[in-house]
Tab-separated table of C-alpha atoms in Angstrom:
chain	number	residue	atom	x	y	z
A	1	UNK	CA	-5.556	0.744	78.268
A	2	UNK	CA	-3.182	-1.794	76.831
A	3	UNK	CA	-1.032	-1.439	73.762
A	4	UNK	CA	-1.733	-3.811	70.899
A	5	UNK	CA	1.778	-3.819	69.512
A	6	UNK	CA	3.322	-6.326	67.179
A	7	UNK	CA	5.564	-8.916	68.754
A	8	UNK	CA	9.108	-9.890	67.995
A	9	UNK	CA	9.597	-13.291	66.336
A	10	UNK	CA	8.644	-16.329	68.428
A	11	UNK	CA	11.256	-18.670	69.865
A	12	UNK	CA	10.752	-21.118	66.987
A	13	UNK	CA	11.129	-18.355	64.457
A	14	UNK	CA	14.288	-17.127	66.193
A	15	UNK	CA	15.868	-20.575	65.964
A	16	UNK	CA	15.280	-20.681	62.221
A	17	UNK	CA	16.723	-17.197	61.862
A	18	UNK	CA	19.919	-18.342	63.566
A	19	UNK	CA	20.517	-20.702	60.661
A	20	UNK	CA	20.867	-17.735	58.350
A	21	UNK	CA	24.397	-16.454	57.964
A	22	UNK	CA	25.487	-14.063	60.697
A	23	UNK	CA	25.990	-11.248	58.224
A	24	UNK	CA	22.510	-11.545	56.735
A	25	UNK	CA	20.869	-11.874	60.156
A	26	UNK	CA	22.753	-8.873	61.552
A	27	UNK	CA	21.805	-6.765	58.566
A	28	UNK	CA	18.171	-7.796	58.809
A	29	UNK	CA	17.988	-7.065	62.531
A	30	UNK	CA	19.742	-3.721	62.086
A	31	UNK	CA	17.065	-2.742	59.601
A	32	UNK	CA	14.366	-2.927	62.305
A	33	UNK	CA	13.758	0.633	63.550
A	34	UNK	CA	14.887	1.065	67.134
A	35	UNK	CA	11.537	2.589	68.143
A	36	UNK	CA	9.664	-0.407	66.674
A	37	UNK	CA	11.877	-2.872	68.473
A	38	UNK	CA	11.289	-1.090	71.783
A	39	UNK	CA	7.533	-0.872	71.193
A	40	UNK	CA	7.236	-4.516	70.152
A	41	UNK	CA	8.678	-5.729	73.444
A	42	UNK	CA	6.666	-3.338	75.639
A	43	UNK	CA	3.681	-5.196	77.085
A	44	UNK	CA	3.043	-3.013	80.172
A	45	UNK	CA	3.684	0.510	78.865
A	46	UNK	CA	3.435	3.740	80.766
A	47	UNK	CA	3.902	7.167	79.224
A	48	UNK	CA	5.961	9.600	81.274
A	49	UNK	CA	5.350	13.231	80.322
A	50	UNK	CA	7.190	16.254	81.682
A	51	UNK	CA	5.878	19.798	81.539
A	52	UNK	CA	8.213	22.776	81.758
A	53	UNK	CA	8.719	24.763	84.939
A	54	UNK	CA	11.560	26.782	86.432
A	55	UNK	CA	14.057	24.285	84.859
A	56	UNK	CA	16.201	24.116	88.003
A	57	UNK	CA	16.018	20.314	87.999
A	58	UNK	CA	16.249	19.906	84.213
A	59	UNK	CA	19.913	18.741	84.205
A	60	UNK	CA	19.158	16.160	86.900
A	61	UNK	CA	16.104	14.913	84.993
A	62	UNK	CA	18.150	14.553	81.818
A	63	UNK	CA	20.810	12.544	83.669
A	64	UNK	CA	18.224	10.176	85.161
A	65	UNK	CA	16.444	9.596	81.850
A	66	UNK	CA	19.717	8.888	80.088
A	67	UNK	CA	20.978	6.574	82.830
A	68	UNK	CA	17.710	4.646	82.875
A	69	UNK	CA	17.380	4.618	79.061
A	70	UNK	CA	13.879	6.061	79.254
A	71	UNK	CA	12.232	8.190	76.567
A	72	UNK	CA	9.565	10.720	77.543
A	73	UNK	CA	7.352	13.365	75.980
A	74	UNK	CA	8.056	16.967	76.983
A	75	UNK	CA	5.277	19.597	76.893
A	76	UNK	CA	6.902	23.004	76.729
A	77	UNK	CA	5.878	26.595	77.362
A	78	UNK	CA	8.084	29.675	77.668
A	79	UNK	CA	7.917	29.702	81.472
A	80	UNK	CA	10.008	31.831	83.805
A	81	UNK	CA	13.172	30.069	84.920
A	82	UNK	CA	15.684	30.319	87.762
A	83	UNK	CA	18.190	31.661	85.224
A	84	UNK	CA	16.384	34.948	84.536
A	85	UNK	CA	14.939	33.890	81.217
A	86	UNK	CA	12.364	31.442	79.983
A	87	UNK	CA	12.397	27.721	79.356
A	88	UNK	CA	12.436	28.092	75.566
A	89	UNK	CA	15.079	30.826	75.298
A	90	UNK	CA	18.486	30.533	73.664
A	91	UNK	CA	20.163	29.633	76.952
A	92	UNK	CA	18.109	26.427	77.129
A	93	UNK	CA	18.235	25.648	73.411
A	94	UNK	CA	21.281	23.302	73.728
A	95	UNK	CA	19.519	21.378	76.483
A	96	UNK	CA	16.466	20.814	74.304
A	97	UNK	CA	18.564	19.868	71.297
A	98	UNK	CA	20.408	17.252	73.374
A	99	UNK	CA	17.089	15.712	74.419
A	100	UNK	CA	16.050	15.463	70.779
A	101	UNK	CA	19.283	13.618	69.992
A	102	UNK	CA	18.406	11.122	72.742
A	103	UNK	CA	15.066	10.296	71.133
A	104	UNK	CA	12.613	12.179	73.316
A	105	UNK	CA	9.424	13.699	71.895
A	106	UNK	CA	8.095	17.253	72.233
A	107	UNK	CA	4.729	19.000	72.177
A	108	UNK	CA	3.202	22.365	72.990
A	109	UNK	CA	2.087	23.509	76.435
A	110	UNK	CA	0.958	26.861	74.920
A	111	UNK	CA	3.694	29.455	74.570
A	112	UNK	CA	2.491	31.731	77.370
A	113	UNK	CA	1.340	28.906	79.666
A	114	UNK	CA	-2.134	30.236	78.988
A	115	UNK	CA	-4.878	29.016	81.309
A	116	UNK	CA	-8.422	28.598	80.022
A	117	UNK	CA	-10.771	30.488	82.349
A	118	UNK	CA	-14.072	30.111	80.542
A	119	UNK	CA	-15.969	30.121	77.267
A	120	UNK	CA	-17.663	33.320	76.116
A	121	UNK	CA	-21.195	33.213	74.778
A	122	UNK	CA	-21.834	34.289	71.236
A	123	UNK	CA	-21.636	33.098	67.677
A	124	UNK	CA	-17.881	33.555	67.428
A	125	UNK	CA	-15.803	31.075	69.408
A	126	UNK	CA	-13.842	32.936	72.066
A	127	UNK	CA	-12.461	32.271	75.518
A	128	UNK	CA	-11.318	33.956	78.693
A	129	UNK	CA	-7.582	33.219	78.921
A	130	UNK	CA	-5.062	34.060	81.659
A	131	UNK	CA	-1.381	33.613	80.769
A	132	UNK	CA	0.970	32.797	83.636
A	133	UNK	CA	4.142	33.445	81.605
A	134	UNK	CA	5.353	36.144	79.282
A	135	UNK	CA	4.875	39.890	79.275
A	136	UNK	CA	1.165	39.676	80.123
A	137	UNK	CA	1.357	37.072	82.880
A	138	UNK	CA	-1.396	37.391	85.468
A	139	UNK	CA	-3.759	39.399	83.270
A	140	UNK	CA	-6.972	38.007	81.817
A	141	UNK	CA	-7.812	38.411	78.133
A	142	UNK	CA	-10.425	37.452	75.600
A	143	UNK	CA	-8.901	35.323	72.866
A	144	UNK	CA	-10.510	34.105	69.700
A	145	UNK	CA	-10.081	30.492	68.654
A	146	UNK	CA	-7.471	31.678	66.147
A	147	UNK	CA	-5.510	33.517	68.863
A	148	UNK	CA	-5.562	30.472	71.122
A	149	UNK	CA	-4.369	28.256	68.267
A	150	UNK	CA	-1.598	30.725	67.473
A	151	UNK	CA	-0.303	30.438	71.030
A	152	UNK	CA	-0.265	26.649	70.825
A	153	UNK	CA	1.503	26.834	67.475
A	154	UNK	CA	4.069	29.349	68.705
A	155	UNK	CA	5.412	26.914	71.313
A	156	UNK	CA	5.459	24.081	68.781
A	157	UNK	CA	7.329	26.201	66.243
A	158	UNK	CA	9.854	27.317	68.836
A	159	UNK	CA	10.467	23.699	69.842
A	160	UNK	CA	11.041	22.751	66.206
A	161	UNK	CA	13.586	25.545	65.873
A	162	UNK	CA	15.629	24.773	68.982
A	163	UNK	CA	15.476	20.967	68.808
A	164	UNK	CA	15.720	20.433	65.066
A	165	UNK	CA	12.883	17.902	65.448
A	166	UNK	CA	9.232	18.289	64.484
A	167	UNK	CA	7.067	18.242	67.620
A	168	UNK	CA	4.068	15.950	67.870
A	169	UNK	CA	0.704	17.467	66.826
A	170	UNK	CA	-0.386	17.364	70.456
A	171	UNK	CA	-0.699	19.899	73.246
A	172	UNK	CA	-1.489	20.081	76.932
A	173	UNK	CA	-3.529	22.918	78.366
A	174	UNK	CA	-1.960	24.369	81.530
A	175	UNK	CA	-3.562	22.831	84.585
A	176	UNK	CA	-5.449	20.497	82.271
A	177	UNK	CA	-8.198	23.119	82.221
A	178	UNK	CA	-10.314	22.903	79.065
A	179	UNK	CA	-13.842	22.924	77.700
A	180	UNK	CA	-15.366	21.014	74.776
A	181	UNK	CA	-15.299	24.212	72.715
A	182	UNK	CA	-11.648	24.836	73.523
A	183	UNK	CA	-10.670	21.287	72.589
A	184	UNK	CA	-12.651	21.501	69.350
A	185	UNK	CA	-10.917	24.769	68.442
A	186	UNK	CA	-7.464	23.291	69.089
A	187	UNK	CA	-8.287	20.135	67.151
A	188	UNK	CA	-9.532	22.191	64.199
A	189	UNK	CA	-6.088	23.798	63.944
A	190	UNK	CA	-4.249	20.500	64.172
A	191	UNK	CA	-3.634	19.843	67.883
A	192	UNK	CA	-5.068	16.979	69.922
A	193	UNK	CA	-5.162	17.528	73.674
A	194	UNK	CA	-3.353	15.225	76.118
A	195	UNK	CA	-4.232	15.075	79.787
A	196	UNK	CA	-2.980	12.498	82.279
A	197	UNK	CA	-4.277	9.457	84.129
A	198	UNK	CA	-5.601	9.907	87.685
A	199	UNK	CA	-2.888	7.601	89.054
A	200	UNK	CA	-0.378	9.329	86.788
A	201	UNK	CA	-0.580	12.616	88.679
A	202	UNK	CA	2.760	12.268	90.456
A	203	UNK	CA	2.124	15.128	92.880
A	204	UNK	CA	5.169	17.335	92.349
A	205	UNK	CA	2.892	20.401	92.439
A	206	UNK	CA	1.489	19.535	95.864
A	207	UNK	CA	2.847	21.068	99.093
A	208	UNK	CA	5.633	18.909	100.500
A	209	UNK	CA	4.513	19.718	104.041
A	210	UNK	CA	1.459	17.499	103.584
A	211	UNK	CA	2.501	15.319	100.641
A	212	UNK	CA	5.980	14.020	101.339
A	213	UNK	CA	8.111	12.543	98.594
A	214	UNK	CA	7.973	9.165	100.358
A	215	UNK	CA	4.181	9.221	100.397
A	216	UNK	CA	3.919	10.260	96.749
A	217	UNK	CA	6.370	7.569	95.608
A	218	UNK	CA	4.586	4.799	97.513
A	219	UNK	CA	1.232	5.930	96.125
A	220	UNK	CA	2.495	6.010	92.542
A	221	UNK	CA	4.085	2.558	92.732
A	222	UNK	CA	0.887	1.162	94.212
A	223	UNK	CA	-1.667	2.719	91.854
A	224	UNK	CA	-0.070	3.145	88.405
A	225	UNK	CA	-1.406	0.700	85.823
A	226	UNK	CA	-0.389	-0.210	82.239
A	227	UNK	CA	-1.397	2.465	79.752
A	228	UNK	CA	-1.290	5.320	82.262
A	229	UNK	CA	-0.001	8.741	81.240
A	230	UNK	CA	2.220	10.115	84.000
A	231	UNK	CA	2.763	13.814	84.727
A	232	UNK	CA	5.632	15.672	86.388
A	233	UNK	CA	7.403	19.003	85.820
A	234	UNK	CA	10.858	20.451	85.259
A	235	UNK	CA	10.670	22.467	88.447
A	236	UNK	CA	7.838	23.725	90.660
A	237	UNK	CA	8.363	27.049	92.409
A	238	UNK	CA	6.019	26.426	95.342
A	239	UNK	CA	7.198	22.979	96.478
A	240	UNK	CA	9.831	23.282	99.230
A	241	UNK	CA	11.149	19.698	98.973
A	242	UNK	CA	11.554	19.094	95.210
A	243	UNK	CA	9.990	15.886	93.938
A	244	UNK	CA	12.323	14.841	91.128
A	245	UNK	CA	15.666	14.606	93.003
A	246	UNK	CA	14.102	12.216	95.506
A	247	UNK	CA	11.507	10.360	93.431
A	248	UNK	CA	12.144	10.330	89.687
A	249	UNK	CA	14.745	7.575	89.546
A	250	UNK	CA	13.197	5.431	92.307
A	251	UNK	CA	9.869	5.658	90.471
A	252	UNK	CA	11.388	4.544	87.182
A	253	UNK	CA	13.364	1.733	88.835
A	254	UNK	CA	10.342	0.630	90.854
A	255	UNK	CA	8.044	0.527	87.848
A	256	UNK	CA	10.609	-1.406	85.831
A	257	UNK	CA	10.865	-3.920	88.668
A	258	UNK	CA	7.099	-4.444	88.383
A	259	UNK	CA	7.406	-5.189	84.660
A	260	UNK	CA	6.495	-1.760	83.317
A	261	UNK	CA	8.241	-0.168	80.348
A	262	UNK	CA	8.328	3.423	79.126
A	263	UNK	CA	7.144	4.758	75.787
A	264	UNK	CA	6.550	8.209	74.318
A	265	UNK	CA	3.142	9.438	73.239
A	266	UNK	CA	4.074	8.671	69.650
A	267	UNK	CA	3.389	5.028	70.558
A	268	UNK	CA	0.205	5.692	72.556
A	269	UNK	CA	-2.791	3.852	71.012
A	270	UNK	CA	-5.083	6.843	71.555
A	271	UNK	CA	-2.819	9.217	69.612
A	272	UNK	CA	-0.990	7.057	67.048
A	273	UNK	CA	-3.560	7.526	64.288
A	274	UNK	CA	-3.824	11.279	64.899
A	275	UNK	CA	-0.041	11.681	64.762
A	276	UNK	CA	0.195	9.594	61.596
A	277	UNK	CA	-2.488	11.688	59.899
A	278	UNK	CA	-0.742	14.978	60.785
A	279	UNK	CA	2.814	14.479	59.532
């Protein structure tokens, strides 16, 4: 899945541009949006996405992304954190706002990290849903399509409030668990679903006893291809040897060395038109 982005001026065109006065050329180049300039030069894009988690590694992740000048798309839910709150509470609001200032994108992961468990038969669209965050975590409920959409929207609205930036009209279902009816219901209320590529599953949810960081890094560098959507998290409770401190920066550096570049889902060819039509 390759991007069909516009290209920067050819070498011949660049030489003619140099004949223009420095002031005019500088002004013209400055007028090119930074995001367009990045996209135009990105011929082997990958799309790194980060879902919320316990947030214990969030400061480290932010440092790596800033140091490597990489923009990502965050999918956020109000998940329990190591700081006795949730990942979208006021304590974490400055962290999210700083990521917005750096040019990252945001989207919903459902507010209550609500897992789809099944469709219910009947004329009215409804689903079995099991939140894993919030006051009703661990209990199973029947939600209408409207209730499910409201939970997607709640996370998006909270992100808009704490970042000062409008999130993308996208969402990711926890665990990637969906059905055609669920996806149709979400799309009807303005949210397109985003999964991840098979090679893009970076493995930070897997047990470190059997999936070492070294093994996961080698596998990712070997199998990731242009156009892949990559998935990791801002902290996984069950993994004893955290993935990000060992692998995030080596993965980014390794992919760059192979000619890959990083874009947000705003530039993804599968979602560009949807995003543009839902301003």
